[in-house]
Tab-separated table of C-alpha atoms and ligand atoms in Angstrom:
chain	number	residue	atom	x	y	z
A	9	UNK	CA	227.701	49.969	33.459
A	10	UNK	CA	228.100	50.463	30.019
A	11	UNK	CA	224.646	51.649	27.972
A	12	UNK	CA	224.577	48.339	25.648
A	13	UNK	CA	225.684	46.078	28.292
A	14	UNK	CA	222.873	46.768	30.265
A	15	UNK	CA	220.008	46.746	26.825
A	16	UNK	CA	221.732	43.457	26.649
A	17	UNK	CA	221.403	42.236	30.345
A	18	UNK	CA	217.514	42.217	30.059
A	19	UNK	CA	217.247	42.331	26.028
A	20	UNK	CA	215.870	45.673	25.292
A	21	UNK	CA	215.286	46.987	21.452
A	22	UNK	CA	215.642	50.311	21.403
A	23	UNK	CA	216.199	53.792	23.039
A	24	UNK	CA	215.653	56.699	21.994
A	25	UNK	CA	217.014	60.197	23.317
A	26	UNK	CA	214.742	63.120	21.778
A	27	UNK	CA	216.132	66.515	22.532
A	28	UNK	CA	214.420	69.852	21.615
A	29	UNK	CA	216.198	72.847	22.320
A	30	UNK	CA	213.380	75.631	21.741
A	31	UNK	CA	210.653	73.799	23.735
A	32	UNK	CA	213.214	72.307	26.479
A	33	UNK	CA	212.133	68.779	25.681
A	34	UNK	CA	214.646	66.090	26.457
A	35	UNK	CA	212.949	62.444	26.819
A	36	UNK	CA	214.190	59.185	26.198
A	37	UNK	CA	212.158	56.431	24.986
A	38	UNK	CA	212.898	53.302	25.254
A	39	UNK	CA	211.090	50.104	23.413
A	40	UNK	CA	211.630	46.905	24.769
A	41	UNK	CA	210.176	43.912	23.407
A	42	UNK	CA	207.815	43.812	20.763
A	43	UNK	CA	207.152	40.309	20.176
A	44	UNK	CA	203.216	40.648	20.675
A	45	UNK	CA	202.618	44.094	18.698
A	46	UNK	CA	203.376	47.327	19.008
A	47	UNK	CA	204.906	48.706	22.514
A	48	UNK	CA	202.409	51.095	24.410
A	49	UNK	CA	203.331	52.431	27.858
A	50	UNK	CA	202.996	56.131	29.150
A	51	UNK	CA	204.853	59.399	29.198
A	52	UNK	CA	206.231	60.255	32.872
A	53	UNK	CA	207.026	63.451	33.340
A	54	UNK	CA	209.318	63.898	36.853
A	55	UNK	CA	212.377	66.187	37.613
A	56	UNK	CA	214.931	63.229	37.637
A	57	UNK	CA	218.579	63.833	39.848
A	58	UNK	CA	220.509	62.736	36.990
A	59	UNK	CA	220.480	61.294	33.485
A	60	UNK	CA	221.236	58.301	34.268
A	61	UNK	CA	218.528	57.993	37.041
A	62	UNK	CA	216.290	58.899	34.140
A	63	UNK	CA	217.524	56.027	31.596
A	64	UNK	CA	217.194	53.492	34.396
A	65	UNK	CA	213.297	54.775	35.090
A	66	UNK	CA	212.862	54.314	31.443
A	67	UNK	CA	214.153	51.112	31.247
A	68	UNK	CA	212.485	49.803	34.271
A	69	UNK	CA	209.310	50.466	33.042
A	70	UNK	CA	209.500	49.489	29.707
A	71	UNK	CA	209.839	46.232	30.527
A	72	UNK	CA	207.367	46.221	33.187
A	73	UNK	CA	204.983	47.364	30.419
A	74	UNK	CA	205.486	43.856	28.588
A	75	UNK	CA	204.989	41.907	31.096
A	76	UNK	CA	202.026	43.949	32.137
A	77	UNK	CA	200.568	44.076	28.243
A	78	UNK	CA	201.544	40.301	28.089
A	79	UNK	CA	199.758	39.198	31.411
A	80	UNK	CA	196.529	41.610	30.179
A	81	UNK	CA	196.078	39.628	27.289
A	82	UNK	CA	196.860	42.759	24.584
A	83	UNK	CA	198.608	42.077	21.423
A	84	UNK	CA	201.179	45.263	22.499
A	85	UNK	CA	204.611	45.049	23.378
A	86	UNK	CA	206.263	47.167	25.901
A	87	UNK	CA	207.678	50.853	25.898
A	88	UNK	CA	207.485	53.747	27.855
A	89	UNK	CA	209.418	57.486	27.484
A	90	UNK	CA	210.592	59.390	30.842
A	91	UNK	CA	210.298	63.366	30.331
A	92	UNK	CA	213.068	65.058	32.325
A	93	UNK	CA	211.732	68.040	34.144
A	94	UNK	CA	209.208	69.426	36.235
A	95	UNK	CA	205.716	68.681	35.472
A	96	UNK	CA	204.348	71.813	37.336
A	97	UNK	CA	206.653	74.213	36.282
A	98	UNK	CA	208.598	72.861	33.046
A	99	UNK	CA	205.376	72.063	30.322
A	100	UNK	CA	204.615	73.994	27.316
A	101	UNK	CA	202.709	73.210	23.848
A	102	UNK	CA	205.743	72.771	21.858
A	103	UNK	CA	207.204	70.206	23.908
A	104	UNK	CA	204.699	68.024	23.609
A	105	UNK	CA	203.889	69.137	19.959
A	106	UNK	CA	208.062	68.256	19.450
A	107	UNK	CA	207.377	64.978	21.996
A	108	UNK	CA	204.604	63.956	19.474
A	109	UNK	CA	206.707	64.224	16.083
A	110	UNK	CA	209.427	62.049	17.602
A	111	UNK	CA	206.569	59.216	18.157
A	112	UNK	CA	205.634	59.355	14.532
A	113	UNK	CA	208.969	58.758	13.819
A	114	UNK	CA	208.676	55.670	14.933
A	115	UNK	CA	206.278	55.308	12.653
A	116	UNK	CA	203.967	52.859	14.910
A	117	UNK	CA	206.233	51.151	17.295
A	118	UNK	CA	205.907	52.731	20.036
A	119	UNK	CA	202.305	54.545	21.302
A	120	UNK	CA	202.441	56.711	23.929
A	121	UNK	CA	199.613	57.718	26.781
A	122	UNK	CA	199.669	59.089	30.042
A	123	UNK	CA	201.431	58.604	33.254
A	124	UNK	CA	202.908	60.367	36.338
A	125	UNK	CA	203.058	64.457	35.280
A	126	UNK	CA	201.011	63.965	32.058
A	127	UNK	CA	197.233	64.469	31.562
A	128	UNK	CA	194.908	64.110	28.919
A	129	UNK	CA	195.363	67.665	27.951
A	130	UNK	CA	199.254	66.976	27.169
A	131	UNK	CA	198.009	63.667	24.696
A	132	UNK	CA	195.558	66.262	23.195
A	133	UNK	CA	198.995	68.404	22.206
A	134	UNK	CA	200.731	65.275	20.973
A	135	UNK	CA	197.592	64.012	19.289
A	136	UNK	CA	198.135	66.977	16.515
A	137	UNK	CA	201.504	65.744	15.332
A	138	UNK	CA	200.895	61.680	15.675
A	139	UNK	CA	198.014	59.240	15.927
A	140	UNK	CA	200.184	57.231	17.773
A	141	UNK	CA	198.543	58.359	21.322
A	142	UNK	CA	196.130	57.139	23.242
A	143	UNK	CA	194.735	58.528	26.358
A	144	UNK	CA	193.280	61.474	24.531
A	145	UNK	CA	189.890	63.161	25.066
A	146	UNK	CA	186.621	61.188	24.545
A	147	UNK	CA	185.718	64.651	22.245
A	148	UNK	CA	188.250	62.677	19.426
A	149	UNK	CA	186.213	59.576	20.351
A	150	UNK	CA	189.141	58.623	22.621
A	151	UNK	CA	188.746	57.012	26.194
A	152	UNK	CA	190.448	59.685	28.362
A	153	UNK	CA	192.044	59.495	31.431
A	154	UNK	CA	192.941	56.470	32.444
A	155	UNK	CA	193.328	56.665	36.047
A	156	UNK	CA	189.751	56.303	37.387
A	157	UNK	CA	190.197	52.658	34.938
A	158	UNK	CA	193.123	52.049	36.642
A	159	UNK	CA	191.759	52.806	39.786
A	160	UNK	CA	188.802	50.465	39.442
A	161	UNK	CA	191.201	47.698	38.014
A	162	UNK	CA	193.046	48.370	41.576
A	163	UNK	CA	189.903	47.730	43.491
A	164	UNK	CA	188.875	44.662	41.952
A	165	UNK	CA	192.131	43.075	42.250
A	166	UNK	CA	193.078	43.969	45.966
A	167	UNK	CA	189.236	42.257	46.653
A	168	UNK	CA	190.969	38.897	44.922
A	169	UNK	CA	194.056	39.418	46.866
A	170	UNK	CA	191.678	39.949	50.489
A	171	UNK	CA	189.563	36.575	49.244
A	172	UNK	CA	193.206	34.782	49.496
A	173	UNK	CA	194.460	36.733	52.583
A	174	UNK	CA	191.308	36.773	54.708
A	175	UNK	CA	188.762	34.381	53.119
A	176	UNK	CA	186.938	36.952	51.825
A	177	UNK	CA	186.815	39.880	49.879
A	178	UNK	CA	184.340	42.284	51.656
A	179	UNK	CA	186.585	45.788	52.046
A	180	UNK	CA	184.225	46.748	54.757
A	181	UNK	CA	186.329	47.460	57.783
A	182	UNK	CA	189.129	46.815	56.738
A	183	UNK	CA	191.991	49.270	57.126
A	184	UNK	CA	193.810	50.450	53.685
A	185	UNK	CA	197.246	52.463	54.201
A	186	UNK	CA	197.269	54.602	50.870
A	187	UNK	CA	200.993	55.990	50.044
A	188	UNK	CA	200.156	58.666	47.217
A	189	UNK	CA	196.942	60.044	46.386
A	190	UNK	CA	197.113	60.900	43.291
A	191	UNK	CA	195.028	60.439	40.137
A	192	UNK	CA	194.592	56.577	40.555
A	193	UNK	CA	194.561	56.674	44.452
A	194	UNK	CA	191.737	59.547	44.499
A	195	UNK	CA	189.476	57.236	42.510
A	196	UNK	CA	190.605	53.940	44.046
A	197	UNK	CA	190.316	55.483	47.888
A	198	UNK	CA	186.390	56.296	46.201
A	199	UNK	CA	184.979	53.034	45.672
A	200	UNK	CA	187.306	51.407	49.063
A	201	UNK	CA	184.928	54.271	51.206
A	202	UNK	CA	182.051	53.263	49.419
A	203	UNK	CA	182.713	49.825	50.871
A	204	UNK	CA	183.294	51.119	54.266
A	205	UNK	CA	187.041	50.605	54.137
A	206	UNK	CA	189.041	53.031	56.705
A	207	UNK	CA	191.947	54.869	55.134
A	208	UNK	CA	195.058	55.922	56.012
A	209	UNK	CA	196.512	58.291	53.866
A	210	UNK	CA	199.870	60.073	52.886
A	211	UNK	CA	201.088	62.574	49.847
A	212	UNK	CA	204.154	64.271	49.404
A	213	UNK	CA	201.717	66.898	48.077
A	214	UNK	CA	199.510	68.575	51.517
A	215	UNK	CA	196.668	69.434	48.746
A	216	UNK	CA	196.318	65.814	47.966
A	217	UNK	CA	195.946	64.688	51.355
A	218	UNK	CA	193.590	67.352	52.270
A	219	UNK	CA	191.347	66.426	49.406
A	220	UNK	CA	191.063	62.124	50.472
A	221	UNK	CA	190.692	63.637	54.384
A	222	UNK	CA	187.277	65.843	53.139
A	223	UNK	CA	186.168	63.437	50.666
A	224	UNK	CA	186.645	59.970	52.562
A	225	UNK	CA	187.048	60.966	56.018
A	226	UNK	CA	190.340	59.089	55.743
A	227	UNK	CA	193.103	59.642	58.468
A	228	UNK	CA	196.705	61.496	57.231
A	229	UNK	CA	200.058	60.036	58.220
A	230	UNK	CA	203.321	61.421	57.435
A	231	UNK	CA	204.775	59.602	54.256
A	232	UNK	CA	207.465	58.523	56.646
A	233	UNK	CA	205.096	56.643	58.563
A	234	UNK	CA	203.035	55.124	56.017
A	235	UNK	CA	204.662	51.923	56.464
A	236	UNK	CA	204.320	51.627	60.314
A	237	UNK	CA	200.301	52.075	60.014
A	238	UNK	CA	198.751	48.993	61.792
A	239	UNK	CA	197.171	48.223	58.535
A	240	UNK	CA	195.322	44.844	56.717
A	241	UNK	CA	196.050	46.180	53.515
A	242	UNK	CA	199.215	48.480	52.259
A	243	UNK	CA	198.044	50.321	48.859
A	244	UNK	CA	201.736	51.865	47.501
A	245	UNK	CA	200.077	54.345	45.099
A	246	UNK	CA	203.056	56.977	44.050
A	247	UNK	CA	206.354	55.918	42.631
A	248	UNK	CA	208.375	52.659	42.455
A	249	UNK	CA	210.999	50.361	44.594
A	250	UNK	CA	208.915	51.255	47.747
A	251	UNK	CA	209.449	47.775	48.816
A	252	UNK	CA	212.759	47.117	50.083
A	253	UNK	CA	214.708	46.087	52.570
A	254	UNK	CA	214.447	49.067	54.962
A	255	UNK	CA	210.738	48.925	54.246
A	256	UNK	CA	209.338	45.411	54.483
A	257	UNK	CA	209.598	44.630	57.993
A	258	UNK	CA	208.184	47.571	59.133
A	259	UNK	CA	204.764	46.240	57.067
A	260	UNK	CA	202.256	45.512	59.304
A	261	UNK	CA	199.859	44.434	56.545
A	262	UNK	CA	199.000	40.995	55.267
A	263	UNK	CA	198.047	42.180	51.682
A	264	UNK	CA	200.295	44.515	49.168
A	265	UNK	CA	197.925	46.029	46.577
A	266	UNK	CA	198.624	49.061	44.945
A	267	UNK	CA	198.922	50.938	41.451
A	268	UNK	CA	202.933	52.259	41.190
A	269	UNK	CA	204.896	50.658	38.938
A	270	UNK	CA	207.800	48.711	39.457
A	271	UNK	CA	206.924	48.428	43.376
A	272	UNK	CA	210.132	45.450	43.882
A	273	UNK	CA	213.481	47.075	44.608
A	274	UNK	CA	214.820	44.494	43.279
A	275	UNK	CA	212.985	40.402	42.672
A	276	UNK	CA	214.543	39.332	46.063
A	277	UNK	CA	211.777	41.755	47.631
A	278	UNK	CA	209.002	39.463	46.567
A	279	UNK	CA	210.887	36.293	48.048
A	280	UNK	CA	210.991	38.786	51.161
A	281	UNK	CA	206.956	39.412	51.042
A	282	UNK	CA	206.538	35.879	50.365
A	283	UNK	CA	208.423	34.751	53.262
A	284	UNK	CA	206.599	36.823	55.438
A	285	UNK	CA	203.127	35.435	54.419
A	286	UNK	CA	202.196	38.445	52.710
A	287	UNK	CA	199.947	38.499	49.662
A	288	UNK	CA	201.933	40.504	47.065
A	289	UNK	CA	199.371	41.485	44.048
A	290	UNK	CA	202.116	41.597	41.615
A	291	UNK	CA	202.112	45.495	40.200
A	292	UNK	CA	201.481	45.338	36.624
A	293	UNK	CA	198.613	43.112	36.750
A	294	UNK	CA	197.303	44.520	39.151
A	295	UNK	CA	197.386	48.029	37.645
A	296	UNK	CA	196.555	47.130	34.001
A	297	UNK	CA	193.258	48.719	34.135
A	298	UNK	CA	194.738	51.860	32.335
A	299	UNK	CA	196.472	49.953	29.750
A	300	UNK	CA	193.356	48.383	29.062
A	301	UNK	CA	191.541	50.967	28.731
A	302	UNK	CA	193.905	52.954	26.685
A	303	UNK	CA	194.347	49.730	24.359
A	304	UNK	CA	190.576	49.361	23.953
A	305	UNK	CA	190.803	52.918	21.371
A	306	UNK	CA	192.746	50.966	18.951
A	307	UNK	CA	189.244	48.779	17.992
A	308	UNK	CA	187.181	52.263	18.488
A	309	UNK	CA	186.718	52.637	21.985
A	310	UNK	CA	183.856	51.442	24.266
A	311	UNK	CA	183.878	52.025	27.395
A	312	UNK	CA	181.316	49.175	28.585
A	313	UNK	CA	183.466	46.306	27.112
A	314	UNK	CA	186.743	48.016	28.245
A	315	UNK	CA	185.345	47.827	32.008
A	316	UNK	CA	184.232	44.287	31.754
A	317	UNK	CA	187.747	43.605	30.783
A	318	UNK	CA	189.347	45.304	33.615
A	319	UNK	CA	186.582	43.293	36.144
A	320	UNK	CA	188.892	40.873	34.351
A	321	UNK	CA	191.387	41.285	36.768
A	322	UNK	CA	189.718	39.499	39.651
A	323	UNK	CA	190.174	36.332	38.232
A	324	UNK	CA	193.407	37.195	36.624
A	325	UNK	CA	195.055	37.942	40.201
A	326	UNK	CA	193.056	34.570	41.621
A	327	UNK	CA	194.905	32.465	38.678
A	328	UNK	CA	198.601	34.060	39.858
A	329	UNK	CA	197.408	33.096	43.580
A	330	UNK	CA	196.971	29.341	42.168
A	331	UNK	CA	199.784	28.956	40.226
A	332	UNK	CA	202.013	30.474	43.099
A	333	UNK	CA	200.499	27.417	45.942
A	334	UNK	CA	200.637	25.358	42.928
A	335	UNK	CA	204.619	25.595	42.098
A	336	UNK	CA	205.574	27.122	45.348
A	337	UNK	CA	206.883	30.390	44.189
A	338	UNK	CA	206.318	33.624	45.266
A	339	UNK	CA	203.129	35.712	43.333
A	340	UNK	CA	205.801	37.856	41.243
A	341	UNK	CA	207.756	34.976	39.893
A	342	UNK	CA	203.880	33.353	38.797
A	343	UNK	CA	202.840	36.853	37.006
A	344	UNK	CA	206.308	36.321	35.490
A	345	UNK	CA	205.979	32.753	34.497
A	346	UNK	CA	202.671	33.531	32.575
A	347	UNK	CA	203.901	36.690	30.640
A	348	UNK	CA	206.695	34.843	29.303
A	349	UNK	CA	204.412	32.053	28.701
A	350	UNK	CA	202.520	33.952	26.387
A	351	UNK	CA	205.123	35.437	24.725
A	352	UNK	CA	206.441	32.145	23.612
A	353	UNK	CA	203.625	30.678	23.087
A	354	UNK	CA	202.586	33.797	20.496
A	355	UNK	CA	205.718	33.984	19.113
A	356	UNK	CA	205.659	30.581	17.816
A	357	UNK	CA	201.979	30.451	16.682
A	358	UNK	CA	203.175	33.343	14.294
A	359	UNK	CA	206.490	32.081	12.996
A	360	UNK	CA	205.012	31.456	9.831
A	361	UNK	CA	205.443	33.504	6.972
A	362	UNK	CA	202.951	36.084	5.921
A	363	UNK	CA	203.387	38.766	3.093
A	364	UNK	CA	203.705	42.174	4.621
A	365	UNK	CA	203.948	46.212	3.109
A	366	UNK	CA	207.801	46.072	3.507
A	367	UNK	CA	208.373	42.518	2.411
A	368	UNK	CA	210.083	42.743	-1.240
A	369	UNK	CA	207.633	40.930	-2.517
A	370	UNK	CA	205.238	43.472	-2.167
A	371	UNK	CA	207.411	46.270	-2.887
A	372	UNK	CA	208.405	44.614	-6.414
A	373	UNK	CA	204.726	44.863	-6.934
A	374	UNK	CA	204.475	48.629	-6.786
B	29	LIG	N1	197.510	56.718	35.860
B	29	LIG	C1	197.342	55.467	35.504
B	29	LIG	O1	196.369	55.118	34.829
B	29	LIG	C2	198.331	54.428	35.929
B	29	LIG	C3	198.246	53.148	35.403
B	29	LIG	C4	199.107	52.155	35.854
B	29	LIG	C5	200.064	52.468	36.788
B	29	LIG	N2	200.158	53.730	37.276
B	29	LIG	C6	201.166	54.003	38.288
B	29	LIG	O2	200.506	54.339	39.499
B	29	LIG	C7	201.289	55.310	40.213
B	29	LIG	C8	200.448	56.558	40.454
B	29	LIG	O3	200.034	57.090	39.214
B	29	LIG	P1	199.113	58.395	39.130
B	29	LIG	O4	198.718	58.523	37.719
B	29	LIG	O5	198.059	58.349	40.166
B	29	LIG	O6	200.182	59.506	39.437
B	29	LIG	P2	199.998	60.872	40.247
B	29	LIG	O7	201.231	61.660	40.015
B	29	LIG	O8	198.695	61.500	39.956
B	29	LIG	O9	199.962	60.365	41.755
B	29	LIG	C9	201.063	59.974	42.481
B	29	LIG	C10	200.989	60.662	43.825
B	29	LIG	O10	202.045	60.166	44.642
B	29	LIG	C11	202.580	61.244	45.383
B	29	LIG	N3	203.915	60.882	45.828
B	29	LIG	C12	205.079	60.851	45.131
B	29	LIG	N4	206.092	60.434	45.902
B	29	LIG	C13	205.562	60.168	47.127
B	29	LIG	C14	206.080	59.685	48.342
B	29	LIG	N5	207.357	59.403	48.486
B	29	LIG	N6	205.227	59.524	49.394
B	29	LIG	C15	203.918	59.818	49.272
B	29	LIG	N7	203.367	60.283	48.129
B	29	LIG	C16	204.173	60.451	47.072
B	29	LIG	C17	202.519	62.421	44.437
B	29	LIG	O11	202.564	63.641	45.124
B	29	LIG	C18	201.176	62.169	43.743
B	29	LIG	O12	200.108	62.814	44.405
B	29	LIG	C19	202.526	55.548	39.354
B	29	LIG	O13	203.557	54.685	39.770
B	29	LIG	C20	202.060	55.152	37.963
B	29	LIG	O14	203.143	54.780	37.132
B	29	LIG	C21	199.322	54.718	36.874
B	30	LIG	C1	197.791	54.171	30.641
B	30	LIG	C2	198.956	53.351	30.363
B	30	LIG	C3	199.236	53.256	28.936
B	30	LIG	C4	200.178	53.714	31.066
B	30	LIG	C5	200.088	53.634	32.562
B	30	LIG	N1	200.743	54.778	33.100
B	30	LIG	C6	200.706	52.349	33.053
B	30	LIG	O1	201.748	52.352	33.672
B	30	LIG	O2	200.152	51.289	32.856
């Protein structure tokens, strides 16, 4: 498909291809609706096959970042930048140094933060060329890493999601099939064994298994067999379109609640859940605890009332329950419906006019 037929398909502002021959960068960023403020979504760094399998990451979760921004309640739009290469082999300071001058091109609408193959350390880099980062270290008065927000955000929400499973939300004894355990898993599989969950975990990565078997006692799986685990709950913690149609009825679980992004194939997938009485906690409200979190340093960040948001998302992920018995529809299409609610609703509330910096009438004044 042709590049503009497809911005047009789903309405998408702007991409952006940076390329940087000295450093190596090449990363495409890609805004797509900013209706409620500025876009803010992450960096992900990952060796994609192909450029085009890159663009279509990029656009993918763009736009889950405004529904998940949307659904949070932030005034941000949605954007996010892919980062083609390998993120433990391919970084250096000027990429992200070159990474951070493109932002400030855009001279506020898009911010950047972390994601998969970027840490704090790599915001720190792009933090000298733009301030429009978040996700840096709490030594610039920033919040940090996300993840363990994230993480927490997970855990609250998958306790909603067990209340409208299995009438209740107690954890303990329950058994949680993890698929990734990376920065968000690590902390999420913390509090579930606090609880007395059992886990069940996999990782493309044998160190990151190894670590959630010492820590949590948890039980390792091949990630080909992370679906087949006689599970209650199915936690798909690594990358996206995990559920699908080779996928789904191998799911033994009656609850999906996990951090990836973009965790739907395709929107069909969540008719599929649906129809199998499964309770899909739709992804990015789920997983905005990071977002949050990361949003919370444009007031001057503080960590208390960024965490009471995020317990937020208990009651967030009850309302999507309601409104999905309520209309009939499947818990996706309901996190859908209220987004684009909001949007609207916002959107018109600000249609009047108000004098701006670029407005001619305040450039005649100067
Ligand atoms: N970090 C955050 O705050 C945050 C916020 C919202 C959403 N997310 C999403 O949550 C997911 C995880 O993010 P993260 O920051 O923990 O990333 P991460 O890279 O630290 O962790 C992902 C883990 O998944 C593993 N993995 C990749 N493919 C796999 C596969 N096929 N089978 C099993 N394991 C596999 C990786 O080896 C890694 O350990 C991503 O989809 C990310 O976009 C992250
Ligand atoms: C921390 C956030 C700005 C980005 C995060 N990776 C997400 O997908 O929500």
């Amino acid at each position: 498909m042709e590049v503009f037929q497809r911005l047009e398909q789903e309405d998408y502002e702007q991409v952006i291809y940076c390329q940087d021959r000295a450093s190596g960068l090449k990363a495409i960023i890609v805004i797509h609706d900013t209706t409620l403020g500025p876009a803010l979504g992450g960096a992900r760094m990952w060796n994609y096959a192909s450029e085009e399998e890159a663009l279509e990451d990029a656009l993918r979760l763009a736009k889950g970042m405004t529904y998940k921004n949307a659904a949070a309640g932030l005034n941000l739009g949605g954007g996010k930048t892919v980062i083609i290469g390998d993120a433990r082999r391919d970084k250096n300071e000027e990429m992200f140094r070159a990474y951070g001058r493109y932002i400030q091109g855009l001279n506020g609408r898009y911010i950047t933060a972390e994601d998969v193959g970027t840490t704090v350390e790599d915001m720190d880099i792009i933090y000298q060329e733009t301030d429009y980062v978040t996700g840096v270290s709490p030594a610039f008065g920033s919040s940090g890493n996300p993840s363990p927000m994230t993480a927490y955000g997970i855990y609250v929400g998958m306790k909603a999601a067990a209340k409208e499973a299995f009438g209740s939300d107690d954890l303990s004894g329950k058994t949680i099939a993890v698929q990734g355990v990376g920065n968000v898993a690590y902390h999420l599989c913390s509090h579930l064994h606090e609880e007395g969950a059992k886990l069940v975990v996999t990782d493309i990565h044998q160190d990151a298994v190894e670590r959630a078997v010492q820590d949590f006692q948890a039980e390792a799986v091949d990630p080909n067999d992370i679906y087949d685990v006689n599970a209650d709950i199915f936690s798909p913690c690594a990358l996206g379109a995990i559920l699908n149609d080779e996928t789904i009825p191998r799911l033994k679980a009656k609850v999906v609640a996990g951090s990836a992004n973009n965790q739907l194939k395709e929107n069909r997938h969540g008719d599929m859940l649906h129809e199998r009485g499964i309770v899909y906690a739709p992804d990015y409200v789920i997983n905005a605890g990071g977002v949050i979190n990361v949003a919370d340093e444009l007031h001057g960040y503080n960590k208390e009332r960024a965490k009471k948001k995020v317990s937020g998302l208990y009651d967030r992920m009850t309302q999507i329950f309601e409104v999905a018995k309520r209309d009939g529809i499947p818990t996706h299409q309901a996190a859908d419906r209220l987004a684009e609610e909001r949007m609207e609703k916002v959107k018109n509330a600000r249609n009047t006019f108000l004098q701006n910096e670029h407005h001619i009438l305040s450039r005649r004044r100067k």
